[in-house]
Amino acid sequence: MNRLEGKVAVITGGAGGIGKAVGKHFVAEGADVLLADLDEEALKSACDEIGSNKASYCVADVTSASDNQAMIDTAEERYGGVDILLANAGIEGDVTPIVDYDEKRFEQVMAVNVKGPFLGLKAAIPAISKRGGGSIIITSSVAGINGGPNVSAYVTSKHAVIGMMKSAAKECAPMNIRVNTVNPSPVETRMMRSLEEGFAPGQAEAAKELMLSRIPLGRYAEPVDIAKIMLFLASDDSAFITGSVYMADGGSTA
């Protein structure tokens, strides 16, 4: 307990399944947490679910440079600084062959999943540096290691943030800021319900069974499974770990 005592964390995608689970774990370990997302009602609900005065929220669009800076400024104003950034906001895009993929939809996925973390890092690095260092975690995916048909935008975006992480890890090491990715396999969240339906319209359960057959541990991850890895990377337990890709995939890339 208290592995994050005195630390301040900003979590984008904070109203979603992984974001909420991470928020709960960070607060339980002593951190002050600012959840950022687009949906204010969902953010209020997430804070209520966390159930602590150590969690608050900020409505923000991660594709906006000014909103990313406002997130960091808000955390500094409320809590005195920033030690941890979890760049977790993401969208799945469409399940469509490349030849049919809408260009604007592709750009939207890139804006949220790649530009969003880039702008988050750009705003957070100076703030974390002022605190003498800290941790940045980017949510990638098993799709950041493997390919997959009909999800080109999502796969491309999740590969891209691994490259971003590796570059940032080397830039930030002299500031004692560690940067890593966590790469989940399917997680029991809204996004997976959307993808299952996209892969097999009207037969989502069949799509899920097929995906489960490719995971040696035989199940999807729960948000809490991912939160525990992110807690480790946020804490001093991982003080010598940077530039790493953490697979949380039930053995699917073994």
PDB file of C-alpha atoms in Angstrom:
ATOM      1  CA  MET A   1       0.000   0.000   0.000  1.00  0.00           C
ATOM      2  CA  ASN A   2       0.924   3.674  -0.410  1.00  0.00           C
ATOM      3  CA  ARG A   3       3.242   2.994  -3.343  1.00  0.00           C
ATOM      4  CA  LEU A   4       2.073   6.271  -4.904  1.00  0.00           C
ATOM      5  CA  GLU A   5       1.818   8.367  -1.754  1.00  0.00           C
ATOM      6  CA  GLY A   6       2.370  12.040  -2.594  1.00  0.00           C
ATOM      7  CA  LYS A   7       2.188  11.423  -6.347  1.00  0.00           C
ATOM      8  CA  VAL A   8      -0.160  13.095  -8.825  1.00  0.00           C
ATOM      9  CA  ALA A   9      -1.428  11.215 -11.874  1.00  0.00           C
ATOM     10  CA  VAL A  10      -3.255  12.410 -14.982  1.00  0.00           C
ATOM     11  CA  ILE A  11      -5.220   9.698 -16.808  1.00  0.00           C
ATOM     12  CA  THR A  12      -6.681  10.291 -20.264  1.00  0.00           C
ATOM     13  CA  GLY A  13      -9.561   8.093 -21.294  1.00  0.00           C
ATOM     14  CA  GLY A  14     -10.333   8.264 -17.594  1.00  0.00           C
ATOM     15  CA  ALA A  15     -14.038   7.508 -17.942  1.00  0.00           C
ATOM     16  CA  GLY A  16     -13.481   4.181 -19.732  1.00  0.00           C
ATOM     17  CA  GLY A  17     -13.014   0.721 -18.281  1.00  0.00           C
ATOM     18  CA  ILE A  18      -9.223   0.723 -18.078  1.00  0.00           C
ATOM     19  CA  GLY A  19      -9.023   4.377 -17.036  1.00  0.00           C
ATOM     20  CA  LYS A  20     -11.435   3.886 -14.134  1.00  0.00           C
ATOM     21  CA  ALA A  21      -9.696   0.721 -12.956  1.00  0.00           C
ATOM     22  CA  VAL A  22      -6.317   2.441 -13.003  1.00  0.00           C
ATOM     23  CA  GLY A  23      -7.767   5.452 -11.193  1.00  0.00           C
ATOM     24  CA  LYS A  24      -9.064   3.194  -8.412  1.00  0.00           C
ATOM     25  CA  HIS A  25      -5.706   1.470  -8.003  1.00  0.00           C
ATOM     26  CA  PHE A  26      -3.736   4.716  -8.054  1.00  0.00           C
ATOM     27  CA  VAL A  27      -5.996   6.308  -5.429  1.00  0.00           C
ATOM     28  CA  ALA A  28      -5.839   3.176  -3.265  1.00  0.00           C
ATOM     29  CA  GLU A  29      -2.048   3.487  -3.342  1.00  0.00           C
ATOM     30  CA  GLY A  30      -2.112   7.124  -2.220  1.00  0.00           C
ATOM     31  CA  ALA A  31      -2.076   9.155  -5.451  1.00  0.00           C
ATOM     32  CA  ASP A  32      -4.155  12.178  -6.316  1.00  0.00           C
ATOM     33  CA  VAL A  33      -5.753  11.462  -9.685  1.00  0.00           C
ATOM     34  CA  LEU A  34      -7.142  13.693 -12.416  1.00  0.00           C
ATOM     35  CA  LEU A  35      -9.337  11.819 -14.898  1.00  0.00           C
ATOM     36  CA  ALA A  36      -9.659  13.395 -18.346  1.00  0.00           C
ATOM     37  CA  ASP A  37     -12.182  12.463 -21.016  1.00  0.00           C
ATOM     38  CA  LEU A  38     -14.730  13.995 -23.390  1.00  0.00           C
ATOM     39  CA  ASP A  39     -17.900  12.864 -21.588  1.00  0.00           C
ATOM     40  CA  GLU A  40     -18.521  14.891 -18.437  1.00  0.00           C
ATOM     41  CA  GLU A  41     -21.330  12.667 -17.164  1.00  0.00           C
ATOM     42  CA  ALA A  42     -19.159   9.580 -17.593  1.00  0.00           C
ATOM     43  CA  LEU A  43     -16.334  11.351 -15.766  1.00  0.00           C
ATOM     44  CA  LYS A  44     -18.635  12.223 -12.865  1.00  0.00           C
ATOM     45  CA  SER A  45     -19.742   8.594 -12.721  1.00  0.00           C
ATOM     46  CA  ALA A  46     -16.125   7.395 -12.776  1.00  0.00           C
ATOM     47  CA  CYS A  47     -15.191   9.689  -9.891  1.00  0.00           C
ATOM     48  CA  ASP A  48     -18.243   8.502  -7.947  1.00  0.00           C
ATOM     49  CA  GLU A  49     -17.206   4.901  -8.590  1.00  0.00           C
ATOM     50  CA  ILE A  50     -13.687   5.575  -7.363  1.00  0.00           C
ATOM     51  CA  GLY A  51     -15.335   7.134  -4.330  1.00  0.00           C
ATOM     52  CA  SER A  52     -12.533   9.299  -2.995  1.00  0.00           C
ATOM     53  CA  ASN A  53     -11.842  13.000  -2.637  1.00  0.00           C
ATOM     54  CA  LYS A  54      -8.423  12.196  -4.109  1.00  0.00           C
ATOM     55  CA  ALA A  55      -9.988  11.810  -7.569  1.00  0.00           C
ATOM     56  CA  SER A  56     -11.357  14.626  -9.718  1.00  0.00           C
ATOM     57  CA  TYR A  57     -11.941  15.193 -13.400  1.00  0.00           C
ATOM     58  CA  CYS A  58     -11.298  17.524 -16.306  1.00  0.00           C
ATOM     59  CA  VAL A  59     -13.234  17.490 -19.589  1.00  0.00           C
ATOM     60  CA  ALA A  60     -10.666  17.394 -22.382  1.00  0.00           C
ATOM     61  CA  ASP A  61     -10.225  16.465 -26.029  1.00  0.00           C
ATOM     62  CA  VAL A  62      -6.858  14.733 -26.400  1.00  0.00           C
ATOM     63  CA  THR A  63      -6.583  15.836 -30.034  1.00  0.00           C
ATOM     64  CA  SER A  64      -6.352  19.464 -28.856  1.00  0.00           C
ATOM     65  CA  ALA A  65      -3.001  20.899 -27.772  1.00  0.00           C
ATOM     66  CA  SER A  66      -4.710  23.489 -25.583  1.00  0.00           C
ATOM     67  CA  ASP A  67      -6.852  20.842 -23.866  1.00  0.00           C
ATOM     68  CA  ASN A  68      -3.782  18.730 -23.124  1.00  0.00           C
ATOM     69  CA  GLN A  69      -2.028  21.716 -21.619  1.00  0.00           C
ATOM     70  CA  ALA A  70      -5.164  22.562 -19.638  1.00  0.00           C
ATOM     71  CA  MET A  71      -5.181  19.037 -18.171  1.00  0.00           C
ATOM     72  CA  ILE A  72      -1.656  19.433 -16.894  1.00  0.00           C
ATOM     73  CA  ASP A  73      -2.299  22.974 -15.661  1.00  0.00           C
ATOM     74  CA  THR A  74      -5.411  21.771 -13.825  1.00  0.00           C
ATOM     75  CA  ALA A  75      -3.489  18.989 -12.095  1.00  0.00           C
ATOM     76  CA  GLU A  76      -0.777  21.425 -11.051  1.00  0.00           C
ATOM     77  CA  GLU A  77      -3.338  23.906  -9.720  1.00  0.00           C
ATOM     78  CA  ARG A  78      -5.334  21.295  -7.799  1.00  0.00           C
ATOM     79  CA  TYR A  79      -2.574  19.033  -6.558  1.00  0.00           C
ATOM     80  CA  GLY A  80       0.697  20.938  -6.888  1.00  0.00           C
ATOM     81  CA  GLY A  81       2.296  19.089  -9.775  1.00  0.00           C
ATOM     82  CA  VAL A  82       2.283  16.044 -12.038  1.00  0.00           C
ATOM     83  CA  ASP A  83       4.319  12.873 -11.534  1.00  0.00           C
ATOM     84  CA  ILE A  84       2.524  10.355 -13.743  1.00  0.00           C
ATOM     85  CA  LEU A  85       0.809  10.531 -17.120  1.00  0.00           C
ATOM     86  CA  LEU A  86      -1.244   7.628 -18.415  1.00  0.00           C
ATOM     87  CA  ALA A  87      -1.976   8.338 -22.096  1.00  0.00           C
ATOM     88  CA  ASN A  88      -4.872   5.921 -22.339  1.00  0.00           C
ATOM     89  CA  ALA A  89      -7.545   7.564 -24.507  1.00  0.00           C
ATOM     90  CA  GLY A  90      -8.223   5.624 -27.681  1.00  0.00           C
ATOM     91  CA  ILE A  91     -10.800   4.673 -30.278  1.00  0.00           C
ATOM     92  CA  GLU A  92     -11.090   1.528 -32.371  1.00  0.00           C
ATOM     93  CA  GLY A  93     -12.113   3.037 -35.696  1.00  0.00           C
ATOM     94  CA  ASP A  94     -13.969   0.922 -38.239  1.00  0.00           C
ATOM     95  CA  VAL A  95     -13.742  -2.744 -39.157  1.00  0.00           C
ATOM     96  CA  THR A  96     -13.259  -2.223 -42.889  1.00  0.00           C
ATOM     97  CA  PRO A  97     -10.781  -3.305 -45.591  1.00  0.00           C
ATOM     98  CA  ILE A  98      -8.111  -0.754 -46.484  1.00  0.00           C
ATOM     99  CA  VAL A  99      -9.562  -0.183 -49.949  1.00  0.00           C
ATOM    100  CA  ASP A 100     -12.888   0.853 -48.394  1.00  0.00           C
ATOM    101  CA  TYR A 101     -11.588   2.673 -45.316  1.00  0.00           C
ATOM    102  CA  ASP A 102     -12.825   6.249 -45.096  1.00  0.00           C
ATOM    103  CA  GLU A 103      -9.926   8.702 -45.111  1.00  0.00           C
ATOM    104  CA  LYS A 104     -11.493  11.020 -42.548  1.00  0.00           C
ATOM    105  CA  ARG A 105     -12.159   8.093 -40.212  1.00  0.00           C
ATOM    106  CA  PHE A 106      -8.523   6.986 -40.570  1.00  0.00           C
ATOM    107  CA  GLU A 107      -7.401  10.520 -39.699  1.00  0.00           C
ATOM    108  CA  GLN A 108      -9.688  10.530 -36.654  1.00  0.00           C
ATOM    109  CA  VAL A 109      -8.140   7.321 -35.316  1.00  0.00           C
ATOM    110  CA  MET A 110      -4.650   8.760 -35.845  1.00  0.00           C
ATOM    111  CA  ALA A 111      -5.664  12.004 -34.152  1.00  0.00           C
ATOM    112  CA  VAL A 112      -6.945  10.309 -30.997  1.00  0.00           C
ATOM    113  CA  ASN A 113      -4.585   7.340 -30.759  1.00  0.00           C
ATOM    114  CA  VAL A 114      -1.308   8.912 -31.939  1.00  0.00           C
ATOM    115  CA  LYS A 115      -1.581  12.694 -31.872  1.00  0.00           C
ATOM    116  CA  GLY A 116      -3.325  12.465 -28.485  1.00  0.00           C
ATOM    117  CA  PRO A 117      -0.413  10.759 -26.699  1.00  0.00           C
ATOM    118  CA  PHE A 118       2.066  13.013 -28.539  1.00  0.00           C
ATOM    119  CA  LEU A 119       0.318  16.140 -27.275  1.00  0.00           C
ATOM    120  CA  GLY A 120      -0.050  14.602 -23.822  1.00  0.00           C
ATOM    121  CA  LEU A 121       3.675  13.919 -23.609  1.00  0.00           C
ATOM    122  CA  LYS A 122       4.484  17.367 -24.946  1.00  0.00           C
ATOM    123  CA  ALA A 123       2.442  18.989 -22.165  1.00  0.00           C
ATOM    124  CA  ALA A 124       3.370  16.590 -19.369  1.00  0.00           C
ATOM    125  CA  ILE A 125       7.138  16.211 -19.777  1.00  0.00           C
ATOM    126  CA  PRO A 126       8.030  19.729 -18.532  1.00  0.00           C
ATOM    127  CA  ALA A 127       5.671  19.350 -15.563  1.00  0.00           C
ATOM    128  CA  ILE A 128       7.012  15.923 -14.584  1.00  0.00           C
ATOM    129  CA  SER A 129      10.576  17.153 -15.020  1.00  0.00           C
ATOM    130  CA  LYS A 130       9.903  19.931 -12.513  1.00  0.00           C
ATOM    131  CA  ARG A 131       9.095  17.236  -9.937  1.00  0.00           C
ATOM    132  CA  GLY A 132      12.433  15.534 -10.478  1.00  0.00           C
ATOM    133  CA  GLY A 133      11.097  12.781 -12.701  1.00  0.00           C
ATOM    134  CA  GLY A 134       8.263  10.307 -12.866  1.00  0.00           C
ATOM    135  CA  SER A 135       6.509   7.879 -15.153  1.00  0.00           C
ATOM    136  CA  ILE A 136       4.675   8.070 -18.475  1.00  0.00           C
ATOM    137  CA  ILE A 137       2.634   5.075 -19.604  1.00  0.00           C
ATOM    138  CA  ILE A 138       1.042   4.794 -23.034  1.00  0.00           C
ATOM    139  CA  THR A 139      -1.726   2.290 -23.696  1.00  0.00           C
ATOM    140  CA  SER A 140      -0.872   0.410 -26.859  1.00  0.00           C
ATOM    141  CA  SER A 141      -2.336  -3.012 -27.713  1.00  0.00           C
ATOM    142  CA  VAL A 142      -1.516  -6.504 -28.854  1.00  0.00           C
ATOM    143  CA  ALA A 143      -2.365  -4.868 -32.198  1.00  0.00           C
ATOM    144  CA  GLY A 144       0.789  -2.807 -31.732  1.00  0.00           C
ATOM    145  CA  ILE A 145       2.828  -5.993 -32.157  1.00  0.00           C
ATOM    146  CA  ASN A 146       0.679  -8.037 -34.537  1.00  0.00           C
ATOM    147  CA  GLY A 147      -1.219  -7.163 -37.670  1.00  0.00           C
ATOM    148  CA  GLY A 148      -4.853  -7.890 -38.338  1.00  0.00           C
ATOM    149  CA  PRO A 149      -7.177  -7.622 -41.322  1.00  0.00           C
ATOM    150  CA  ASN A 150      -9.799  -4.875 -41.587  1.00  0.00           C
ATOM    151  CA  VAL A 151      -8.503  -2.801 -38.654  1.00  0.00           C
ATOM    152  CA  SER A 152      -5.665  -0.988 -40.415  1.00  0.00           C
ATOM    153  CA  ALA A 153      -6.157   2.357 -38.685  1.00  0.00           C
ATOM    154  CA  TYR A 154      -6.200   0.872 -35.195  1.00  0.00           C
ATOM    155  CA  VAL A 155      -3.244  -1.440 -35.855  1.00  0.00           C
ATOM    156  CA  THR A 156      -1.227   1.389 -37.405  1.00  0.00           C
ATOM    157  CA  SER A 157      -1.929   3.696 -34.477  1.00  0.00           C
ATOM    158  CA  LYS A 158      -0.931   1.134 -31.863  1.00  0.00           C
ATOM    159  CA  HIS A 159       2.322   0.344 -33.670  1.00  0.00           C
ATOM    160  CA  ALA A 160       3.011   4.080 -33.889  1.00  0.00           C
ATOM    161  CA  VAL A 161       2.810   4.754 -30.161  1.00  0.00           C
ATOM    162  CA  ILE A 162       5.429   2.078 -29.480  1.00  0.00           C
ATOM    163  CA  GLY A 163       7.841   4.035 -31.662  1.00  0.00           C
ATOM    164  CA  MET A 164       6.830   7.234 -29.896  1.00  0.00           C
ATOM    165  CA  MET A 165       7.442   5.592 -26.524  1.00  0.00           C
ATOM    166  CA  LYS A 166      10.915   4.389 -27.481  1.00  0.00           C
ATOM    167  CA  SER A 167      11.924   7.825 -28.734  1.00  0.00           C
ATOM    168  CA  ALA A 168      10.487   9.530 -25.654  1.00  0.00           C
ATOM    169  CA  ALA A 169      12.182   7.053 -23.312  1.00  0.00           C
ATOM    170  CA  LYS A 170      15.603   8.078 -24.629  1.00  0.00           C
ATOM    171  CA  GLU A 171      14.762  11.782 -24.635  1.00  0.00           C
ATOM    172  CA  CYS A 172      13.356  11.687 -21.112  1.00  0.00           C
ATOM    173  CA  ALA A 173      15.898   9.461 -19.368  1.00  0.00           C
ATOM    174  CA  PRO A 174      18.187  12.401 -18.463  1.00  0.00           C
ATOM    175  CA  MET A 175      15.173  13.966 -16.707  1.00  0.00           C
ATOM    176  CA  ASN A 176      14.528  10.745 -14.742  1.00  0.00           C
ATOM    177  CA  ILE A 177      11.229  10.263 -16.575  1.00  0.00           C
ATOM    178  CA  ARG A 178      10.484   6.674 -17.512  1.00  0.00           C
ATOM    179  CA  VAL A 179       8.296   5.920 -20.545  1.00  0.00           C
ATOM    180  CA  ASN A 180       6.737   2.526 -21.312  1.00  0.00           C
ATOM    181  CA  THR A 181       3.768   1.002 -23.107  1.00  0.00           C
ATOM    182  CA  VAL A 182       1.261  -1.548 -21.886  1.00  0.00           C
ATOM    183  CA  ASN A 183      -0.123  -3.698 -24.681  1.00  0.00           C
ATOM    184  CA  PRO A 184      -3.341  -5.478 -23.737  1.00  0.00           C
ATOM    185  CA  SER A 185      -5.030  -8.267 -25.611  1.00  0.00           C
ATOM    186  CA  PRO A 186      -8.839  -7.962 -25.752  1.00  0.00           C
ATOM    187  CA  VAL A 187     -10.193  -6.427 -22.550  1.00  0.00           C
ATOM    188  CA  GLU A 188     -13.769  -6.674 -21.278  1.00  0.00           C
ATOM    189  CA  THR A 189     -14.734  -3.124 -22.273  1.00  0.00           C
ATOM    190  CA  ARG A 190     -17.075  -1.241 -24.582  1.00  0.00           C
ATOM    191  CA  MET A 191     -14.413  -1.191 -27.287  1.00  0.00           C
ATOM    192  CA  MET A 192     -14.353  -4.976 -27.525  1.00  0.00           C
ATOM    193  CA  ARG A 193     -18.140  -5.167 -27.806  1.00  0.00           C
ATOM    194  CA  SER A 194     -17.870  -2.760 -30.745  1.00  0.00           C
ATOM    195  CA  LEU A 195     -15.081  -4.733 -32.411  1.00  0.00           C
ATOM    196  CA  GLU A 196     -16.843  -8.073 -31.954  1.00  0.00           C
ATOM    197  CA  GLU A 197     -19.913  -6.709 -33.698  1.00  0.00           C
ATOM    198  CA  GLY A 198     -17.728  -5.200 -36.414  1.00  0.00           C
ATOM    199  CA  PHE A 199     -15.908  -8.466 -37.093  1.00  0.00           C
ATOM    200  CA  ALA A 200     -19.143 -10.495 -37.264  1.00  0.00           C
ATOM    201  CA  PRO A 201     -22.269  -8.326 -37.545  1.00  0.00           C
ATOM    202  CA  GLY A 202     -25.112 -10.001 -35.688  1.00  0.00           C
ATOM    203  CA  GLN A 203     -22.763 -12.741 -34.460  1.00  0.00           C
ATOM    204  CA  ALA A 204     -20.715 -10.971 -31.813  1.00  0.00           C
ATOM    205  CA  GLU A 205     -20.589 -14.033 -29.561  1.00  0.00           C
ATOM    206  CA  ALA A 206     -19.061 -16.099 -32.364  1.00  0.00           C
ATOM    207  CA  ALA A 207     -16.451 -13.386 -32.915  1.00  0.00           C
ATOM    208  CA  LYS A 208     -15.626 -13.432 -29.216  1.00  0.00           C
ATOM    209  CA  GLU A 209     -15.245 -17.213 -29.206  1.00  0.00           C
ATOM    210  CA  LEU A 210     -12.831 -16.991 -32.117  1.00  0.00           C
ATOM    211  CA  MET A 211     -10.732 -14.367 -30.343  1.00  0.00           C
ATOM    212  CA  LEU A 212     -10.760 -16.378 -27.117  1.00  0.00           C
ATOM    213  CA  SER A 213      -9.444 -19.387 -29.017  1.00  0.00           C
ATOM    214  CA  ARG A 214      -6.305 -17.383 -29.804  1.00  0.00           C
ATOM    215  CA  ILE A 215      -5.560 -16.519 -26.154  1.00  0.00           C
ATOM    216  CA  PRO A 216      -3.764 -19.364 -24.323  1.00  0.00           C
ATOM    217  CA  LEU A 217      -5.149 -18.293 -20.938  1.00  0.00           C
ATOM    218  CA  GLY A 218      -8.622 -18.639 -22.429  1.00  0.00           C
ATOM    219  CA  ARG A 219     -10.179 -15.338 -21.427  1.00  0.00           C
ATOM    220  CA  TYR A 220     -10.216 -11.625 -22.110  1.00  0.00           C
ATOM    221  CA  ALA A 221      -8.372  -9.410 -19.672  1.00  0.00           C
ATOM    222  CA  GLU A 222     -10.387  -7.579 -17.056  1.00  0.00           C
ATOM    223  CA  PRO A 223      -9.608  -3.872 -16.641  1.00  0.00           C
ATOM    224  CA  VAL A 224      -8.118  -4.666 -13.234  1.00  0.00           C
ATOM    225  CA  ASP A 225      -5.535  -6.959 -14.876  1.00  0.00           C
ATOM    226  CA  ILE A 226      -4.267  -4.025 -16.908  1.00  0.00           C
ATOM    227  CA  ALA A 227      -4.487  -1.619 -13.969  1.00  0.00           C
ATOM    228  CA  LYS A 228      -2.122  -3.742 -11.888  1.00  0.00           C
ATOM    229  CA  ILE A 229       0.582  -3.598 -14.559  1.00  0.00           C
ATOM    230  CA  MET A 230       0.127   0.155 -14.927  1.00  0.00           C
ATOM    231  CA  LEU A 231       0.377   0.596 -11.163  1.00  0.00           C
ATOM    232  CA  PHE A 232       3.711  -1.235 -11.209  1.00  0.00           C
ATOM    233  CA  LEU A 233       5.004   1.001 -14.014  1.00  0.00           C
ATOM    234  CA  ALA A 234       3.796   4.149 -12.239  1.00  0.00           C
ATOM    235  CA  SER A 235       5.490   3.211  -8.976  1.00  0.00           C
ATOM    236  CA  ASP A 236       9.115   3.196  -7.878  1.00  0.00           C
ATOM    237  CA  ASP A 237       9.011  -0.612  -8.097  1.00  0.00           C
ATOM    238  CA  SER A 238       9.823  -0.085 -11.788  1.00  0.00           C
ATOM    239  CA  ALA A 239      12.508   2.551 -11.202  1.00  0.00           C
ATOM    240  CA  PHE A 240      14.954   0.967 -13.677  1.00  0.00           C
ATOM    241  CA  ILE A 241      12.417   0.208 -16.403  1.00  0.00           C
ATOM    242  CA  THR A 242      12.026   2.489 -19.400  1.00  0.00           C
ATOM    243  CA  GLY A 243      11.605   2.019 -23.134  1.00  0.00           C
ATOM    244  CA  SER A 244       9.800  -1.279 -22.585  1.00  0.00           C
ATOM    245  CA  VAL A 245       6.743  -2.916 -24.138  1.00  0.00           C
ATOM    246  CA  TYR A 246       4.661  -4.729 -21.532  1.00  0.00           C
ATOM    247  CA  MET A 247       2.458  -7.396 -23.087  1.00  0.00           C
ATOM    248  CA  ALA A 248      -0.733  -8.128 -21.150  1.00  0.00           C
ATOM    249  CA  ASP A 249      -2.177 -10.568 -23.634  1.00  0.00           C
ATOM    250  CA  GLY A 250      -2.801 -13.881 -21.926  1.00  0.00           C
ATOM    251  CA  GLY A 251      -0.017 -15.440 -23.951  1.00  0.00           C
ATOM    252  CA  SER A 252      -1.430 -14.605 -27.368  1.00  0.00           C
ATOM    253  CA  THR A 253       1.920 -13.344 -28.690  1.00  0.00           C
ATOM    254  CA  ALA A 254       3.984 -16.109 -27.057  1.00  0.00           C
TER     255      ALA A 254
END
